[in-house]
C-alpha positions in Angstrom: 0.0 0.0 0.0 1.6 3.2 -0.8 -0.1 5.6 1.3 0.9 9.3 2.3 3.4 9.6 5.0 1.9 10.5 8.3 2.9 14.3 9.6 2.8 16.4 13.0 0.6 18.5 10.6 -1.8 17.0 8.8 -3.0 18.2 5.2 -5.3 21.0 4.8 -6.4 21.0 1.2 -8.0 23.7 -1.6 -10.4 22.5 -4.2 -10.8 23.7 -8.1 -9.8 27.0 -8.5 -6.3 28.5 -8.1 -7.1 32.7 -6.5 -4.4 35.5 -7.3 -6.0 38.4 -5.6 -5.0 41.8 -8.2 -4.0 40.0 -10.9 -5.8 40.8 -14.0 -8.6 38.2 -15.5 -6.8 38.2 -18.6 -3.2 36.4 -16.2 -5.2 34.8 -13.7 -7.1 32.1 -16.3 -3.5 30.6 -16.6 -4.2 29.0 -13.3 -7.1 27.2 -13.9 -8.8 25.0 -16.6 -10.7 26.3 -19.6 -13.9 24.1 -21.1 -16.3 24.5 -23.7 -19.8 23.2 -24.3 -20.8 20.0 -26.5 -23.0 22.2 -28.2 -19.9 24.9 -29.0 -18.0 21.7 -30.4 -20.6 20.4 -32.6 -21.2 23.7 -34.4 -17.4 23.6 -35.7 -16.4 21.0 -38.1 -14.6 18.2 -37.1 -10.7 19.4 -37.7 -11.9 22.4 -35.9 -13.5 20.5 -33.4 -10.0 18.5 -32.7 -8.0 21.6 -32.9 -9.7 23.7 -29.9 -9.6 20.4 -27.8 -6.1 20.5 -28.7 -5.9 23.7 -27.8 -8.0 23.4 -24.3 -6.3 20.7 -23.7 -2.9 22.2 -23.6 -4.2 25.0 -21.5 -5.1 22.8 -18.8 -2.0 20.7 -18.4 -0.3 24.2 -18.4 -2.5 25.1 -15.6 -2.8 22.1 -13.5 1.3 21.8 -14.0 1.3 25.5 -12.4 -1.3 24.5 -9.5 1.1 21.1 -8.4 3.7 23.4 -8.5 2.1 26.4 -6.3 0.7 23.8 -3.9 3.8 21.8 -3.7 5.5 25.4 -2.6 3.3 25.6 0.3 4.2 24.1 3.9 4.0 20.5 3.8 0.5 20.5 5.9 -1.0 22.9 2.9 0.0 20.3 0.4 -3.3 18.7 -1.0 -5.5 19.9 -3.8 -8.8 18.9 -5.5 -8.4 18.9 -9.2 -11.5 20.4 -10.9 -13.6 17.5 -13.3 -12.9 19.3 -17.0 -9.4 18.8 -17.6 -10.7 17.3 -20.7 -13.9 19.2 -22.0 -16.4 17.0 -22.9 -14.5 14.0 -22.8 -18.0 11.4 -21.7 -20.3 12.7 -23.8 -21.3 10.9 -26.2 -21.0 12.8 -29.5 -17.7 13.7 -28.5 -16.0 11.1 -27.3 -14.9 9.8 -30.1 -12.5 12.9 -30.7 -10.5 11.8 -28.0 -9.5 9.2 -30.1 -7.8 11.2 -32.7 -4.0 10.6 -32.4 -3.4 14.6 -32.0 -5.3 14.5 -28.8 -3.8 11.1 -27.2 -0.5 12.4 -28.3 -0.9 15.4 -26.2 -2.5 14.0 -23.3 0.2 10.9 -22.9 2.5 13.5 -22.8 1.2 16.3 -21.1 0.1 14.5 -18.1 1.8 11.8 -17.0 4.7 14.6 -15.6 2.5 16.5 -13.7 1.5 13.5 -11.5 5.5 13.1 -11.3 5.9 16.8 -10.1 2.9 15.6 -7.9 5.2 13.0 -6.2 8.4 14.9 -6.0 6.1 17.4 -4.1 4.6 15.4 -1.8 0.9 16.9 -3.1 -2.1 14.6 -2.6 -5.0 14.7 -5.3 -8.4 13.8 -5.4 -11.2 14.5 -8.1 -15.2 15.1 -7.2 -17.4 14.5 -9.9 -21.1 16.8 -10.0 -24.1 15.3 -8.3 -24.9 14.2 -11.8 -22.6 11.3 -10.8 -25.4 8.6 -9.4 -24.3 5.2 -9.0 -27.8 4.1 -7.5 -30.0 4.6 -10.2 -32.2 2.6 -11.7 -32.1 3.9 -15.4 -29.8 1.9 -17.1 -28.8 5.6 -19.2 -28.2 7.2 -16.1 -25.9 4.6 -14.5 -23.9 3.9 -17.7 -23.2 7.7 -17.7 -22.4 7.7 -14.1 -20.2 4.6 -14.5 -18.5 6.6 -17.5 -17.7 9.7 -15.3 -16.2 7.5 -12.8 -13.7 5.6 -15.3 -13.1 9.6 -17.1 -11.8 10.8 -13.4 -10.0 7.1 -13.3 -8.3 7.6 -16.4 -6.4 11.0 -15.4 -5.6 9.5 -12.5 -4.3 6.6 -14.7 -2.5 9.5 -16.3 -1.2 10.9 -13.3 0.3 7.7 -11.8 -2.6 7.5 -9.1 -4.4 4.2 -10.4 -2.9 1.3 -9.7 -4.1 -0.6 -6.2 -5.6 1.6 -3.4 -5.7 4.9 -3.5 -2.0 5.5 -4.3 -0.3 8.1 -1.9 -4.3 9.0 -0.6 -5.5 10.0 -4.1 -9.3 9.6 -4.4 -12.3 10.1 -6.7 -15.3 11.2 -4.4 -18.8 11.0 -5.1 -22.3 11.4 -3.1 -24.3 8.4 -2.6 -27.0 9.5 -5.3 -30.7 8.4 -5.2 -32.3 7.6 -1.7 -35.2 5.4 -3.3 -32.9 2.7 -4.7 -31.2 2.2 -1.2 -27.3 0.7 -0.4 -27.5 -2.2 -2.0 -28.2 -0.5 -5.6 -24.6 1.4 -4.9 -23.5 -1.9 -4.2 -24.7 -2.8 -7.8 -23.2 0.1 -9.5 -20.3 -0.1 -7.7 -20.0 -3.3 -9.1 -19.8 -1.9 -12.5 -16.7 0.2 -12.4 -13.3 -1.1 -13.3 -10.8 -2.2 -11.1 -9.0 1.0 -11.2 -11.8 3.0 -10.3 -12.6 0.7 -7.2 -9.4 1.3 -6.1 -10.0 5.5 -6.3 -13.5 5.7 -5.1 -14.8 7.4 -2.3 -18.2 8.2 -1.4 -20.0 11.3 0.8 -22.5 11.8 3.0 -25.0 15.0 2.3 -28.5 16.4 3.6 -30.5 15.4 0.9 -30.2 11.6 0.3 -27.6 9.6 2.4 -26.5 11.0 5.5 -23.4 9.8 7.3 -25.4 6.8 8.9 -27.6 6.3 5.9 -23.7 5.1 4.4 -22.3 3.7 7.2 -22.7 0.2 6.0 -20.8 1.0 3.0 -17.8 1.3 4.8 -16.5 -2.2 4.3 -17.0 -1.6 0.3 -14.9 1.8 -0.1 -13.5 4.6 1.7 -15.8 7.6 3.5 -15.4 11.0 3.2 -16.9 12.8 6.2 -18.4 16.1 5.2 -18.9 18.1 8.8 -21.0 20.5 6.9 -23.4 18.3 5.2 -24.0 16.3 8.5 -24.6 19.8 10.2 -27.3 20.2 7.6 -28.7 17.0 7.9 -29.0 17.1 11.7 -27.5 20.2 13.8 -25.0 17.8 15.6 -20.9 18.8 15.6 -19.7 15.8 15.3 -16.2 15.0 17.9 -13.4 12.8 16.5 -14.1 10.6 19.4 -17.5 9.5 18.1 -17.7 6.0 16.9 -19.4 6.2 13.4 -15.6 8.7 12.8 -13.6 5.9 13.6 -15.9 3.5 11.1 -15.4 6.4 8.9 -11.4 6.6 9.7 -11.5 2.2 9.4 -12.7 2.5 5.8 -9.6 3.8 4.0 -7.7 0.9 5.4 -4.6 2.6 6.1 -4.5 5.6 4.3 -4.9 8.8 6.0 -8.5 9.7 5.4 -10.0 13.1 3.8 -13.1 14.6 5.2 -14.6 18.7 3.6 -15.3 21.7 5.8 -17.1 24.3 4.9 -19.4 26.8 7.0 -22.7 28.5 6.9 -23.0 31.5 5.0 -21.0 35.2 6.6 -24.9 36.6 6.6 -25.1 34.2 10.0 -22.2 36.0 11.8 -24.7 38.4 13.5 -26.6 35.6 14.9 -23.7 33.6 16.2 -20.5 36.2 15.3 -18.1 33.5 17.7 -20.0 31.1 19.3 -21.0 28.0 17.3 -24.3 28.5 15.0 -26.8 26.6 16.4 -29.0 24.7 13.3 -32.4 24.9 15.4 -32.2 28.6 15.8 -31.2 29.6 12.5 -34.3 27.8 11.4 -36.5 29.6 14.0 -35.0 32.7 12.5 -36.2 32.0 9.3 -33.5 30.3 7.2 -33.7 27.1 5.0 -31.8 24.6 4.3 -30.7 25.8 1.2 -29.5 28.8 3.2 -27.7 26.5 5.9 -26.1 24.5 2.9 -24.6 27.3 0.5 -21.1 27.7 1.4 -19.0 30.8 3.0 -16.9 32.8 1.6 -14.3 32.0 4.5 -14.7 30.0 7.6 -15.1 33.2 9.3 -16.6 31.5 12.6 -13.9 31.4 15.2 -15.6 28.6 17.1 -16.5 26.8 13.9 -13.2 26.6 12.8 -11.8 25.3 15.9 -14.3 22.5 16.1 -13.1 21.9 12.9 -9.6 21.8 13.3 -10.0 19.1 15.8 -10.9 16.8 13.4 -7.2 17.0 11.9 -6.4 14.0 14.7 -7.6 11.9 12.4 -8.3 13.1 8.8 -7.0 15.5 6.2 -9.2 18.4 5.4 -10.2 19.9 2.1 -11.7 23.2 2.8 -14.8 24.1 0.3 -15.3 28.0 0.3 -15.8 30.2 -2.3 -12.6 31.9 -1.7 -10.6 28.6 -2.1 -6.8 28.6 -1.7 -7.1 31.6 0.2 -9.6 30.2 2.4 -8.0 26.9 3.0 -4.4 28.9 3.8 -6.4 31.3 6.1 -7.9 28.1 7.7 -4.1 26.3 8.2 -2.4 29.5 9.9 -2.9 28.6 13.4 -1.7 25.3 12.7 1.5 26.7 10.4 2.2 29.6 13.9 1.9 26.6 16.1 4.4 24.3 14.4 6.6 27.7 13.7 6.6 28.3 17.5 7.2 24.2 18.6 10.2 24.1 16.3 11.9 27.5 17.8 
């Protein structure tokens, strides 16, 4: 098992997008990925249609390459990152898939890829993927589930390319999904679970949420694949701040088998601050106030909350932590500095 090596600080992670506050639009796309729309490729002929995949393509090696790179830079309990799902545009749908074929793309792809998940290694920076909610290994439609399995073995595939796909999840790397559908239950996971490749097995993780499958709806999942703990989403789904001491984290922490888990953070929206501006929102009374639950699920900007972030942090004992806010890398390396001053101040 080649799993990450453990650390006095764990790994705080950012997801997607790579923030340079100042720097003009124009200079800050060259962090992140472009994509286009199946509908925007099928208007162009085919040689065109290769040529701006060549072209996106390209673009996104150049910027994940640069996102390894800055993430690999930062201290060693900042180093994990969630790579965002179009690094190749359109690459499952169906009247475009076969483009991927052409030898101009492969060409570029076997060559642009494989050394960023080399850089990855050299820098110690763990990866994971997150497919959209689209993603629903439970359903019953066969279209649905076929697309769902192809999403899966997409995301398997750059890990394939990255050097991330071969047993279980190599040095922590991970492709996380929510549990999909309620009505079709555990055992139709099981089923499309069962579909996936090898490779994709070995990468999959899957989330609890507020809508579907809460953290005990997947508990007995935990013997098929890893967990990943969202705080936030259980919050939603049932006011409670979980401790790292609770039983269902270690079943959570016993699933990935060795590897250091990941679990998200988020917070409630900054508009709450004047409710509860350091003390821990309370779920109940933000109800009573007059907010929904799409209002306690939409993320924060920041994870402003003082209390909330320490609760948070306490988790770190037994997980990594990717940190989904709007503001992303800056968020997450706002999040880490009291963990970066203490380990400044232990080492002298």
């Amino acid at each position: 098992m080649d799993a990450l090596p453990e650390r006095l600080t764990p790994r705080i992670g950012w997801v997607c997008n790579w923030l340079v506050p100042g720097l003009p639009e124009k200079d800050a796309k060259a962090f992140n990925f472009r994509d286009t729309t199946v509908s925007a490729l099928l208007r162009l002929e085919r040689s065109a249609r290769v040529d701006k995949l060549h072209e996106l393509l390209r673009h996104n090696a150049a910027a994940l390459r640069r996102q390894v790179a800055l993430t690999a830079a930062l201290p060693p309990g900042q180093r994990a990152m969630r790579i965002a799902s179009h690094a190749f545009p359109c690459y499952t749908h169906p009247d475009t898939r076969p483009l991927y074929d052409e030898p101009a793309l492969r060409e570029v792809i076997e060559a642009l890829f494989p050394p960023i998940g080399t850089q990855a290694l050299a820098g110690d920076v763990r990866l994971s993927t997150h497919p959209g909610q689209f993603c629903v290994l439970t359903s019953t439609r066969d279209d649905v589930l076929r697309s769902s399995v192809d999403e899966v073995e997409y995301h398997t595939e750059l890990m394939r390319l990255l050097g991330l796909a071969d047993g279980w999840h190599r040095r922590g790397a991970h492709i996380n999904i929510h549990g999909g559908a309620k009505a079709p239950g555990i055992e139709a996971f099981r089923a499309g679970f069962a579909r996936l490749s090898d490779a994709a097995k070995g990468l999959l993780t899957v989330e609890n949420d507020e809508v579907a499958y809460g953290l005990d709806d997947l508990l007995p999942l935990a013997d098929t694949l890893p967990m990943v703990l969202d705080l936030h989403h259980h919050w939603v789904a049932t006011g409670e701040y979980i401790q790292p001491d609770d039983k269902r984290v270690g079943a959570v922490a016993a699933s990935w088998r060795g590897v250091r888990p990941m679990a998200h953070v988020s917070a409630p929206r900054e508009e709450f601050r004047e409710i509860a501006p350091d003390t821990l929102p309370d779920r109940a009374a933000l109800i009573e106030a007059g907010f929904n639950g799409r209002d306690l699920r939409a993320h924060s900007a920041r994870l402003w909350n003082p209390a909330h972030a320490a609760w948070a942090r306490s988790h770190l004992v037994w997980t990594d932590l990717e940190v989904e806010a709007k503001d992303k890398n800056l968020a997450s390396a706002e999040f880490a500095a009291p963990l970066l001053r203490a380990d400044m101040a232990a080492t002298g």
